[in-house]
Each structure stands twice: as structure tokens, then as C-alpha cells.
Amino acid sequence: MDKKIILSGIKPTGIPTLGNYIGALRNWRLMQEDDKYCYYMVADLHALTVRNDPAELRQQTRSMAALLIACGIDPNRSPLFIQSHVHQHAELSWILGCVTYMGELNRMTQFKDKSAKHADNINAGLYTYPVLMASDILIYGADLVPVGDDQKQHVELARNIAIRFNNAFGETFVVPEPVMPKFGARIMGLQDPEHKMSKTDTNPNGYISMLDEPAVITKKFKKAITDCEPTIAYAEGRYGCNNLLTIYCACTGKTMDEAVKEFEGFGYGKLKTAVADAVIAELEPIQAVYRQYMDDSEELDRIIARGAQQASERAQITLDKAYKAVGIR
Ligand code: AQP
């Protein structure tokens, strides 16, 4: 039986949040099954779309790789690599950009959101980011792309680009599908529960960083914005409460009904403490493994170099195919 190919990535724009973890990283761990072959990438080229500090980017890229291993990605099973170490992504991106319409890129909601957030730096890279992301996906022949809710639109664009290219130049790319988690596809900010939790939020109380100390996690949940309703319930418009319950379910494995029942008759104090404890229990073991890898830089370098080589071999096959299809080479 042919294995399903999986590709997913994360930008090293900061320490990943609980949103990144629930929406993406922990599912990456679970996807490493016998009938799948997974490629996991630290998307450093994507990180350049906002102004960056070079030393910080270098450090965060390594730190992200160590965190992915700590989250359970097994580099002996799934190539783990840094995007810029596989030059073929950027090359294929040019070819794909030539079959992508500006009208499609204009519709990308993340471009609109990020343009509003970085009004002084609306650069062409931010605009064409989804084309590079399509290249990341198509170059490995990925069947499935696990993402949080915010990236679904980009995977749909990658599908459209693949179909258009195949129709114009012959069967070249596998048409990928997004895979969204059942729980937590969009974890919301703790200070602004109507918007997603983001690692570049300027207010650190708005997100739980995966490396936050237990006391900090507890403090941030205590400060989380909720509402004035006297009961705990999962209901329309109760953004803060819904978010806390979703995080609780994601970290404990309980269903929403079970969680709501558990907090019947209690107020937010109990819910917030329980959510904080569940998150701490989930993150503490990951933090311990992360520290081991950050202390052993040779081992981390070895893993990253091997991942790049494995990814590059696969990427070159698709790139050659695409060049040939369009009449170059
Ligand atoms: N709040 C979220 N809830 C669920 N999933 C999320 N993801 C991101 N935020 C949430 C998923 O995490 C994966 C990696 O995301 P990314 O770092 O590549 O970029 P992003 O989606 O733009 O995440 P951030 O944290 O908001 O980064 P910045 O602040 O740099 O833009 C993706 O699968 C994403 O869906």
C-alpha cells in the first residue's frame, strides 16, 4: 500500500503558543503512523515576511526544531528540516507564481490581517507567501496537510494551483487536502478571545507560550478575559468561556459535554485553575525534552542536516518534473 505523504511547517517567528500546539504540533506527532510518511519543516523563509532580527531568527529556528522533537516528532521516522536548507522550495515557487492569479492572492485573509498589523511593511513577500507555501506542499507530493483553521485557505490555493498546472502542463503535482483537528483548530487569544492566539501578539498575557513556566501559565489563565454570565457553558457568543473549555478538552481528552458537566454549578475560578493545571501537565514534559536538545547542539545539527538531505532528494525529483513540464531543461 502506498503511504500517504504529509507535509506541515511552522514559522520560527517566536516561541510557539498553545494555539500552535493544539491546532498543529500535537497532531503532527499523532500523524506519524505506519501508513503515512511525514515531512516537518521549520519555515524560516516565511518568517522573513515580517521585519526580523537576524540573530533572533537564527536562534528561534534552532529552538523551534528542538521543540518539534520535544513535541514527539521522531526524526528517525519523519524528516525534520529547515525550509531554507532545501533550495528547491524557492525555485519551484517561481514556477508556481507564474500560474497564480493576483485575484487569488488578493483574497487571502491572512494577507489582509498581516497588512493591517504591519502597515509600515506591506512587502511583496507577504503577498506571495501563499505561493511559497504551495511550493512547500507540492514539492513533496503531499496528500495531506495538517493545519489550523487560519491556514486552510492557503492549502485550498495550493490545490487550485496544482490542478491548474496539471491541466496546463500534464499530471505533475499531487492535489493536496487540508486536515483540521476535531478540537482546537482555532484557539483564541486569552485577552481578545474573538481573535486567534498568536505567537507575535504584542501582549504576552494574550497567549500561552509553550515554554512558559507553570506559575506564568496559571497567572495568564487567571487574567483571561471571560464574560459576566454566572454559569459555565459552551454557547454562541461566549468566546472566552468557549475557548477555555476547548483548551481544557484538548488537553484532557474529555468531550465538551463531559467538561461542561464537570463545571456545572461552579464559576470561572475553578475552570481557570483546572485549565491551567491541564495545560501545565501537557507542556511540562515537553519543556524538559526541549532543554535536553538545546543543551546538545551537535545532535540537533546532525538531525537537521540529515532532514535537509532527505527532503532535498525528494524535492529535486518534483522540481525536475516541473521544469520539464513547462519546457525548461
Ligand atoms: N490560534 C491557533 N489555533 C490553532 N492553530 C493555530 N495555528 C496557528 N495559530 C493557531 C497553526 O499553527 C501552525 C503553524 O503556524 P505558523 O507559525 O506557521 O503561522 P501562523 O498560522 O501565522 O501562526 P501564528 O502563531 O499566528 O504566527 P505569527 O504570529 O508569526 O503569524 C499552522 O498550522 C497554523 O494553522
Short mmCIF file of C-alpha atoms and ligand atoms in Angstrom, two decimals:
data_model
loop_
_atom_site.label_atom_id
_atom_site.label_comp_id
_atom_site.label_asym_id
_atom_site.label_seq_id
_atom_site.Cartn_x
_atom_site.Cartn_y
_atom_site.Cartn_z
CA MET A 1 0.00 0.00 0.00
CA ASP A 2 1.30 3.47 -0.90
CA LYS A 3 1.89 5.61 2.15
CA LYS A 4 0.11 8.95 2.38
CA ILE A 5 2.58 11.82 2.30
CA ILE A 6 2.15 14.56 4.91
CA LEU A 7 3.79 17.98 4.95
CA SER A 8 3.45 20.67 7.55
CA GLY A 9 5.50 23.59 8.77
CA ILE A 10 5.71 26.31 11.35
CA LYS A 11 7.31 29.76 11.18
CA PRO A 12 10.09 30.47 13.70
CA THR A 13 8.67 33.92 14.45
CA GLY A 14 8.72 33.31 18.19
CA ILE A 15 8.12 30.55 20.68
CA PRO A 16 5.07 28.56 19.57
CA THR A 17 1.89 29.13 21.51
CA LEU A 18 -0.62 26.76 22.96
CA GLY A 19 -2.64 27.55 19.80
CA ASN A 20 0.16 26.28 17.56
CA TYR A 21 0.45 23.22 19.76
CA ILE A 22 -3.24 22.27 19.90
CA GLY A 23 -4.00 23.31 16.31
CA ALA A 24 -0.91 21.79 14.73
CA LEU A 25 2.09 20.37 16.60
CA ARG A 26 0.46 17.69 18.71
CA ASN A 27 -1.39 16.42 15.64
CA TRP A 28 1.92 16.18 13.80
CA ARG A 29 3.11 13.77 16.48
CA LEU A 30 -0.05 11.67 16.14
CA MET A 31 0.16 11.54 12.34
CA GLN A 32 3.41 9.56 12.36
CA GLU A 33 1.70 6.24 11.70
CA ASP A 34 2.73 3.25 9.58
CA ASP A 35 0.54 4.21 6.63
CA LYS A 36 1.98 7.75 6.44
CA TYR A 37 5.30 9.41 5.67
CA CYS A 38 5.64 12.86 7.22
CA TYR A 39 7.89 15.80 6.36
CA TYR A 40 8.06 18.52 9.02
CA MET A 41 9.64 21.87 8.39
CA VAL A 42 10.70 25.00 10.24
CA ALA A 43 9.60 27.67 7.76
CA ASP A 44 12.36 30.25 8.16
CA LEU A 45 11.83 31.77 4.68
CA HIS A 46 8.23 32.53 5.63
CA ALA A 47 9.48 34.26 8.78
CA LEU A 48 11.15 36.93 6.60
CA THR A 49 7.81 38.38 5.55
CA VAL A 50 7.82 40.49 8.71
CA ARG A 51 10.85 42.56 9.79
CA ASN A 52 13.25 40.32 11.66
CA ASP A 53 16.35 40.41 13.78
CA PRO A 54 18.93 38.04 12.14
CA ALA A 55 20.45 36.71 15.38
CA GLU A 56 16.99 36.15 16.83
CA LEU A 57 15.81 34.30 13.72
CA ARG A 58 18.85 32.02 13.83
CA GLN A 59 18.22 31.22 17.50
CA GLN A 60 14.46 30.78 17.09
CA THR A 61 14.92 28.45 14.13
CA ARG A 62 17.07 26.07 16.17
CA SER A 63 14.81 26.42 19.16
CA MET A 64 11.79 25.56 17.02
CA ALA A 65 13.48 22.43 15.67
CA ALA A 66 14.27 21.32 19.24
CA LEU A 67 10.68 21.98 20.30
CA LEU A 68 9.28 19.93 17.43
CA ILE A 69 11.36 16.94 18.55
CA ALA A 70 10.23 17.57 22.13
CA CYS A 71 6.61 17.53 20.92
CA GLY A 72 7.15 13.98 19.70
CA ILE A 73 8.32 14.33 16.12
CA ASP A 74 10.65 11.41 15.58
CA PRO A 75 13.41 12.49 13.20
CA ASN A 76 14.33 8.85 12.55
CA ARG A 77 10.91 8.38 11.09
CA SER A 78 9.94 11.80 9.69
CA PRO A 79 12.46 14.12 8.02
CA LEU A 80 12.69 17.31 10.11
CA PHE A 81 14.34 20.16 8.25
CA ILE A 82 14.76 23.90 7.91
CA GLN A 83 12.98 25.31 4.83
CA SER A 84 15.93 27.41 3.58
CA HIS A 85 18.23 24.35 3.66
CA VAL A 86 16.19 22.88 0.80
CA HIS A 87 16.75 25.40 -2.02
CA GLN A 88 14.22 23.68 -4.30
CA HIS A 89 11.26 25.28 -2.46
CA ALA A 90 12.21 28.78 -3.62
CA GLU A 91 12.89 27.57 -7.17
CA LEU A 92 9.53 25.85 -7.56
CA SER A 93 7.84 28.85 -6.01
CA TRP A 94 8.84 30.95 -9.03
CA ILE A 95 7.25 28.48 -11.45
CA LEU A 96 4.06 28.31 -9.37
CA GLY A 97 3.91 32.10 -9.09
CA CYS A 98 3.58 32.19 -12.86
CA VAL A 99 0.36 30.15 -12.70
CA THR A 100 -1.16 32.02 -9.73
CA TYR A 101 -3.53 34.92 -10.29
CA MET A 102 -3.26 38.17 -8.39
CA GLY A 103 -7.01 37.97 -7.83
CA GLU A 104 -6.44 34.77 -5.85
CA LEU A 105 -3.73 36.32 -3.69
CA ASN A 106 -5.90 39.41 -3.13
CA ARG A 107 -8.49 37.18 -1.48
CA MET A 108 -6.15 35.72 1.16
CA THR A 109 -7.43 36.81 4.55
CA GLN A 110 -4.08 36.32 6.25
CA PHE A 111 -2.52 38.85 3.85
CA LYS A 112 -5.23 41.34 4.77
CA ASP A 113 -4.77 40.70 8.51
CA LYS A 114 -0.97 40.90 8.38
CA SER A 115 -1.06 44.03 6.19
CA ALA A 116 -3.23 45.73 8.79
CA LYS A 117 -0.87 44.59 11.57
CA HIS A 118 2.33 45.61 9.73
CA ALA A 119 1.08 48.66 7.83
CA ASP A 120 4.62 50.06 7.51
CA ASN A 121 5.93 46.90 5.81
CA ILE A 122 3.41 45.51 3.33
CA ASN A 123 6.03 43.77 1.22
CA ALA A 124 5.76 41.58 -1.87
CA GLY A 125 6.89 38.54 0.14
CA LEU A 126 3.88 38.89 2.43
CA TYR A 127 1.70 38.97 -0.67
CA THR A 128 3.26 35.94 -2.41
CA TYR A 129 3.72 33.93 0.81
CA PRO A 130 0.89 31.53 -0.16
CA VAL A 131 2.73 30.66 -3.40
CA LEU A 132 5.83 29.64 -1.46
CA MET A 133 3.57 27.66 0.84
CA ALA A 134 2.05 25.91 -2.20
CA SER A 135 5.60 25.06 -3.27
CA ASP A 136 6.39 23.67 0.21
CA ILE A 137 3.41 21.35 -0.11
CA LEU A 138 3.53 20.33 -3.77
CA ILE A 139 7.27 19.68 -3.86
CA TYR A 140 6.85 16.63 -1.58
CA GLY A 141 3.77 15.31 -3.36
CA ALA A 142 1.87 15.81 -0.09
CA ASP A 143 -1.57 14.19 0.03
CA LEU A 144 -2.46 15.72 3.38
CA VAL A 145 -1.53 18.98 5.08
CA PRO A 146 -2.40 19.24 8.78
CA VAL A 147 -3.13 22.90 9.61
CA GLY A 148 -5.10 25.09 11.97
CA ASP A 149 -8.13 26.93 10.69
CA ASP A 150 -6.15 30.05 9.69
CA GLN A 151 -4.09 28.19 7.08
CA LYS A 152 -6.93 26.31 5.40
CA GLN A 153 -7.36 28.97 2.74
CA HIS A 154 -3.68 28.68 1.77
CA VAL A 155 -3.94 24.91 1.33
CA GLU A 156 -7.01 25.45 -0.85
CA LEU A 157 -4.96 27.81 -3.00
CA ALA A 158 -2.23 25.15 -3.28
CA ARG A 159 -4.91 22.74 -4.54
CA ASN A 160 -6.07 25.21 -7.18
CA ILE A 161 -2.52 25.88 -8.32
CA ALA A 162 -1.80 22.14 -8.61
CA ILE A 163 -4.98 21.49 -10.60
CA ARG A 164 -4.35 24.45 -12.92
CA PHE A 165 -0.74 23.42 -13.52
CA ASN A 166 -1.68 19.79 -14.18
CA ASN A 167 -4.37 20.87 -16.67
CA ALA A 168 -1.96 23.17 -18.50
CA PHE A 169 1.21 21.06 -18.50
CA GLY A 170 0.18 17.47 -17.73
CA GLU A 171 -0.03 15.46 -14.48
CA THR A 172 2.81 16.80 -12.35
CA PHE A 173 1.54 17.54 -8.84
CA VAL A 174 -0.48 15.61 -6.30
CA VAL A 175 -3.55 17.65 -5.32
CA PRO A 176 -3.31 18.07 -1.51
CA GLU A 177 -6.04 18.22 1.11
CA PRO A 178 -6.05 20.18 4.37
CA VAL A 179 -6.57 18.20 7.59
CA MET A 180 -8.02 20.10 10.52
CA PRO A 181 -8.08 18.90 14.12
CA LYS A 182 -11.51 18.00 15.57
CA PHE A 183 -10.76 20.12 18.61
CA GLY A 184 -8.87 23.38 18.69
CA ALA A 185 -8.49 24.27 15.00
CA ARG A 186 -8.64 27.87 16.22
CA ILE A 187 -7.51 28.58 19.78
CA MET A 188 -8.34 32.17 20.63
CA GLY A 189 -6.28 34.82 22.42
CA LEU A 190 -6.69 34.98 26.21
CA GLN A 191 -7.04 38.77 26.24
CA ASP A 192 -9.01 39.01 22.99
CA PRO A 193 -10.99 35.78 22.60
CA GLU A 194 -12.54 36.96 19.34
CA HIS A 195 -9.15 36.69 17.60
CA LYS A 196 -6.81 33.72 17.31
CA MET A 197 -3.96 33.21 19.73
CA SER A 198 -0.77 34.28 18.01
CA LYS A 199 2.92 34.00 18.92
CA THR A 200 3.57 37.57 17.78
CA ASP A 201 0.80 39.14 19.88
CA THR A 202 2.29 42.26 21.48
CA ASN A 203 0.55 41.46 24.77
CA PRO A 204 2.23 38.38 26.35
CA ASN A 205 -0.87 37.82 28.53
CA GLY A 206 -2.78 37.11 25.32
CA TYR A 207 -1.01 33.81 24.67
CA ILE A 208 0.48 30.83 26.47
CA SER A 209 3.98 30.21 25.17
CA MET A 210 4.99 26.55 25.07
CA LEU A 211 7.99 27.45 27.24
CA ASP A 212 6.08 29.43 29.89
CA GLU A 213 6.81 28.37 33.48
CA PRO A 214 3.89 26.75 35.36
CA ALA A 215 3.40 29.84 37.58
CA VAL A 216 3.21 32.07 34.50
CA ILE A 217 0.67 29.76 32.86
CA THR A 218 -1.53 29.87 35.96
CA LYS A 219 -1.26 33.66 36.14
CA LYS A 220 -2.16 34.12 32.46
CA PHE A 221 -5.24 31.91 32.73
CA LYS A 222 -6.35 33.77 35.87
CA LYS A 223 -6.23 37.01 33.87
CA ALA A 224 -8.04 35.52 30.84
CA ILE A 225 -10.99 37.58 29.62
CA THR A 226 -14.33 35.80 30.01
CA ASP A 227 -17.85 37.25 30.49
CA CYS A 228 -20.36 38.13 33.22
CA GLU A 229 -22.57 35.06 32.81
CA PRO A 230 -22.94 33.14 36.09
CA THR A 231 -22.69 29.66 34.55
CA ILE A 232 -20.05 27.79 32.57
CA ALA A 233 -21.43 26.74 29.19
CA TYR A 234 -20.35 26.29 25.60
CA ALA A 235 -22.63 28.70 23.78
CA GLU A 236 -22.84 31.13 20.88
CA GLY A 237 -21.04 34.40 21.56
CA ARG A 238 -19.35 33.23 24.78
CA TYR A 239 -15.91 33.46 23.17
CA GLY A 240 -13.73 33.45 26.29
CA CYS A 241 -15.62 30.66 28.03
CA ASN A 242 -15.76 28.54 24.86
CA ASN A 243 -12.03 28.98 24.38
CA LEU A 244 -11.18 27.86 27.93
CA LEU A 245 -13.44 24.83 27.60
CA THR A 246 -11.90 23.94 24.22
CA ILE A 247 -8.37 24.13 25.65
CA TYR A 248 -9.49 22.02 28.60
CA CYS A 249 -10.95 19.33 26.33
CA ALA A 250 -7.92 19.37 24.03
CA CYS A 251 -5.53 18.85 26.96
CA THR A 252 -7.56 16.30 28.92
CA GLY A 253 -9.17 14.32 26.09
CA LYS A 254 -12.62 14.94 27.60
CA THR A 255 -15.62 15.68 25.42
CA MET A 256 -17.30 19.09 25.57
CA ASP A 257 -20.35 17.56 27.30
CA GLU A 258 -18.16 15.98 29.96
CA ALA A 259 -16.31 19.24 30.53
CA VAL A 260 -19.47 21.35 30.80
CA LYS A 261 -20.96 18.84 33.26
CA GLU A 262 -17.80 18.88 35.38
CA PHE A 263 -18.08 22.66 35.89
CA GLU A 264 -21.84 22.76 36.46
CA GLY A 265 -22.57 24.98 39.45
CA PHE A 266 -19.02 26.38 39.56
CA GLY A 267 -17.64 29.75 38.48
CA TYR A 268 -14.71 30.84 36.38
CA GLY A 269 -12.19 30.49 39.22
CA LYS A 270 -12.47 26.70 39.18
CA LEU A 271 -12.48 26.47 35.39
CA LYS A 272 -9.40 28.68 35.04
CA THR A 273 -7.44 26.67 37.63
CA ALA A 274 -8.42 23.37 36.01
CA VAL A 275 -7.45 24.60 32.52
CA ALA A 276 -4.11 25.90 33.78
CA ASP A 277 -3.35 22.58 35.52
CA ALA A 278 -4.25 20.59 32.39
CA VAL A 279 -2.04 22.79 30.21
CA ILE A 280 0.89 22.57 32.67
CA ALA A 281 0.59 18.76 32.73
CA GLU A 282 0.73 18.73 28.92
CA LEU A 283 3.61 21.19 28.49
CA GLU A 284 5.98 20.32 31.37
CA PRO A 285 7.32 17.04 29.89
CA ILE A 286 7.78 18.75 26.50
CA GLN A 287 9.78 21.55 28.11
CA ALA A 288 12.10 19.02 29.78
CA VAL A 289 12.92 17.24 26.49
CA TYR A 290 13.33 20.62 24.75
CA ARG A 291 16.03 21.63 27.23
CA GLN A 292 17.93 18.38 26.61
CA TYR A 293 18.09 19.05 22.86
CA MET A 294 19.04 22.69 23.29
CA ASP A 295 21.93 21.53 25.52
CA ASP A 296 23.16 19.06 22.87
CA SER A 297 23.71 21.26 19.84
CA GLU A 298 25.73 18.65 17.89
CA GLU A 299 22.88 16.16 17.97
CA LEU A 300 20.42 18.87 16.87
CA ASP A 301 22.72 19.88 13.98
CA ARG A 302 23.03 16.25 12.89
CA ILE A 303 19.24 15.78 12.86
CA ILE A 304 18.64 18.97 10.88
CA ALA A 305 21.37 18.16 8.32
CA ARG A 306 20.00 14.66 7.75
CA GLY A 307 16.45 16.02 7.41
CA ALA A 308 17.59 18.54 4.79
CA GLN A 309 19.32 15.86 2.77
CA GLN A 310 16.28 13.55 2.79
CA ALA A 311 13.91 16.39 1.94
CA SER A 312 16.17 17.74 -0.78
CA GLU A 313 16.38 14.40 -2.57
CA ARG A 314 12.59 14.18 -2.74
CA ALA A 315 12.15 17.86 -3.65
CA GLN A 316 14.58 17.63 -6.56
CA ILE A 317 12.50 14.90 -8.20
CA THR A 318 9.41 17.13 -8.27
CA LEU A 319 11.37 20.21 -9.32
CA ASP A 320 12.90 18.36 -12.30
CA LYS A 321 9.44 17.15 -13.28
CA ALA A 322 8.01 20.67 -13.11
CA TYR A 323 10.88 22.20 -15.11
CA LYS A 324 10.48 19.52 -17.76
CA ALA A 325 6.71 20.02 -17.87
CA VAL A 326 7.00 23.77 -18.56
CA GLY A 327 9.69 23.31 -21.19
CA ILE A 328 12.84 24.22 -19.26
CA ARG A 329 15.59 21.54 -19.40
N1 AQP B 1 -4.52 30.07 17.39
C1 AQP B 1 -4.34 28.96 16.71
N2 AQP B 1 -5.16 27.90 16.89
C2 AQP B 1 -4.96 26.75 16.19
N3 AQP B 1 -3.95 26.58 15.30
C3 AQP B 1 -3.11 27.60 15.10
N4 AQP B 1 -2.03 27.75 14.30
C4 AQP B 1 -1.53 28.99 14.46
N5 AQP B 1 -2.26 29.68 15.36
C5 AQP B 1 -3.26 28.84 15.79
C6 AQP B 1 -1.49 26.71 13.43
O1 AQP B 1 -0.12 26.54 13.76
C7 AQP B 1 0.61 26.14 12.59
C8 AQP B 1 1.86 26.95 12.47
O2 AQP B 1 1.53 28.31 12.29
P1 AQP B 1 2.63 29.33 11.77
O3 AQP B 1 3.60 29.63 12.83
O4 AQP B 1 3.24 28.84 10.53
O5 AQP B 1 1.85 30.62 11.38
P2 AQP B 1 0.55 31.28 11.87
O6 AQP B 1 -0.59 30.43 11.48
O7 AQP B 1 0.56 32.68 11.33
O8 AQP B 1 0.72 31.27 13.47
P3 AQP B 1 0.95 32.46 14.47
O9 AQP B 1 1.21 31.87 15.83
O10 AQP B 1 -0.15 33.45 14.41
O11 AQP B 1 2.31 33.10 13.95
P4 AQP B 1 2.61 34.62 13.62
O12 AQP B 1 2.21 35.39 14.83
O13 AQP B 1 4.07 34.67 13.31
O14 AQP B 1 1.79 34.96 12.41
C9 AQP B 1 -0.35 26.31 11.40
O15 AQP B 1 -0.84 25.04 11.03
C10 AQP B 1 -1.45 27.16 11.97
O16 AQP B 1 -2.68 26.89 11.31
#
